[in-house]
């Protein structure tokens, strides 16, 4: 790899860290390990071609262009956390991955909400929060959302906090925020 390619790859990984919290290669390898997948199966569940997954992992491409794929990544991260905690069995995890894979172009959360037999343990609050996060993240990346929050903070601090928490924060923090503001 020449210097220009190395620089482009480094820039792509930096952008991935801003947009997704870490380079996609790191994120995808963790999902592969935590869920017992291989790259081909991960690509299938996400709805990506194997070459596209490889390009994202290696930093040849920076951004996931399809918001539905971003939602599937988020759903797999939640699933991996449940597996790690022992909240869900391997069999149920496999079924959930199949459910996640089938959510082509639509909302992962809406689909799991419609299929309670899938074994999902998401609360209605978590579903709502994930929908809000997916919507914000489909229109802008985390860096732009954080910049907008900084711009709004002096005059509209509550709106700025909303953007920070839902647009660039963790789902668990957004759930706490949502529950705190329900009363």
mmCIF file of C-alpha atoms in Angstrom, residues 64-136:
data_model
loop_
_atom_site.group_PDB
_atom_site.id
_atom_site.type_symbol
_atom_site.label_atom_id
_atom_site.label_comp_id
_atom_site.label_asym_id
_atom_site.label_seq_id
_atom_site.Cartn_x
_atom_site.Cartn_y
_atom_site.Cartn_z
ATOM 1 C CA UNK A 64 -22.367 2.819 5.373
ATOM 2 C CA UNK A 65 -24.647 4.450 2.826
ATOM 3 C CA UNK A 66 -27.861 2.613 3.672
ATOM 4 C CA UNK A 67 -29.662 3.683 6.888
ATOM 5 C CA UNK A 68 -31.291 0.239 7.148
ATOM 6 C CA UNK A 69 -27.825 -1.338 7.347
ATOM 7 C CA UNK A 70 -26.873 1.116 10.111
ATOM 8 C CA UNK A 71 -30.005 0.026 11.993
ATOM 9 C CA UNK A 72 -29.027 -3.622 11.559
ATOM 10 C CA UNK A 73 -25.541 -2.865 12.935
ATOM 11 C CA UNK A 74 -27.145 -1.219 15.982
ATOM 12 C CA UNK A 75 -29.510 -4.165 16.436
ATOM 13 C CA UNK A 76 -26.588 -6.614 16.261
ATOM 14 C CA UNK A 77 -24.659 -4.562 18.835
ATOM 15 C CA UNK A 78 -27.644 -4.767 21.207
ATOM 16 C CA UNK A 79 -27.965 -8.496 20.522
ATOM 17 C CA UNK A 80 -24.249 -9.059 21.181
ATOM 18 C CA UNK A 81 -24.600 -7.238 24.511
ATOM 19 C CA UNK A 82 -27.542 -9.460 25.463
ATOM 20 C CA UNK A 83 -25.552 -12.576 24.542
ATOM 21 C CA UNK A 84 -22.548 -11.347 26.562
ATOM 22 C CA UNK A 85 -24.755 -10.764 29.615
ATOM 23 C CA UNK A 86 -26.319 -14.216 29.217
ATOM 24 C CA UNK A 87 -29.775 -12.694 28.702
ATOM 25 C CA UNK A 88 -30.373 -14.663 25.504
ATOM 26 C CA UNK A 89 -29.485 -18.174 24.363
ATOM 27 C CA UNK A 90 -27.463 -18.989 21.256
ATOM 28 C CA UNK A 91 -30.584 -20.405 19.583
ATOM 29 C CA UNK A 92 -32.596 -17.271 20.287
ATOM 30 C CA UNK A 93 -29.675 -15.135 19.084
ATOM 31 C CA UNK A 94 -29.641 -17.037 15.783
ATOM 32 C CA UNK A 95 -33.389 -16.457 15.389
ATOM 33 C CA UNK A 96 -32.978 -12.764 16.195
ATOM 34 C CA UNK A 97 -30.186 -12.462 13.598
ATOM 35 C CA UNK A 98 -32.556 -13.960 11.033
ATOM 36 C CA UNK A 99 -35.210 -11.421 12.062
ATOM 37 C CA UNK A 100 -32.672 -8.589 11.784
ATOM 38 C CA UNK A 101 -31.590 -9.812 8.335
ATOM 39 C CA UNK A 102 -35.189 -9.809 7.069
ATOM 40 C CA UNK A 103 -35.730 -6.147 7.925
ATOM 41 C CA UNK A 104 -34.792 -4.939 4.437
ATOM 42 C CA UNK A 105 -35.331 -1.206 4.064
ATOM 43 C CA UNK A 106 -37.657 -0.988 7.034
ATOM 44 C CA UNK A 107 -37.238 -0.454 10.675
ATOM 45 C CA UNK A 108 -35.573 -3.238 12.586
ATOM 46 C CA UNK A 109 -37.462 -2.151 15.664
ATOM 47 C CA UNK A 110 -40.822 -1.952 13.968
ATOM 48 C CA UNK A 111 -40.333 -5.463 12.655
ATOM 49 C CA UNK A 112 -39.363 -6.920 16.049
ATOM 50 C CA UNK A 113 -42.285 -5.107 17.585
ATOM 51 C CA UNK A 114 -44.594 -6.880 15.141
ATOM 52 C CA UNK A 115 -43.105 -10.300 15.889
ATOM 53 C CA UNK A 116 -43.182 -10.806 19.650
ATOM 54 C CA UNK A 117 -42.530 -14.511 19.130
ATOM 55 C CA UNK A 118 -38.993 -13.662 17.984
ATOM 56 C CA UNK A 119 -37.795 -13.726 21.586
ATOM 57 C CA UNK A 120 -36.920 -10.030 21.646
ATOM 58 C CA UNK A 121 -36.630 -8.558 25.103
ATOM 59 C CA UNK A 122 -36.638 -4.937 23.983
ATOM 60 C CA UNK A 123 -38.926 -2.732 25.984
ATOM 61 C CA UNK A 124 -41.275 -0.346 24.188
ATOM 62 C CA UNK A 125 -39.106 2.544 25.459
ATOM 63 C CA UNK A 126 -35.971 1.020 23.942
ATOM 64 C CA UNK A 127 -37.793 0.529 20.628
ATOM 65 C CA UNK A 128 -38.875 4.168 20.562
ATOM 66 C CA UNK A 129 -35.378 5.366 21.463
ATOM 67 C CA UNK A 130 -33.764 3.202 18.779
ATOM 68 C CA UNK A 131 -36.237 4.579 16.203
ATOM 69 C CA UNK A 132 -35.299 8.148 17.159
ATOM 70 C CA UNK A 133 -31.585 7.298 17.000
ATOM 71 C CA UNK A 134 -31.937 5.622 13.618
ATOM 72 C CA UNK A 135 -33.848 8.574 12.196
ATOM 73 C CA UNK A 136 -31.284 11.117 13.391
#
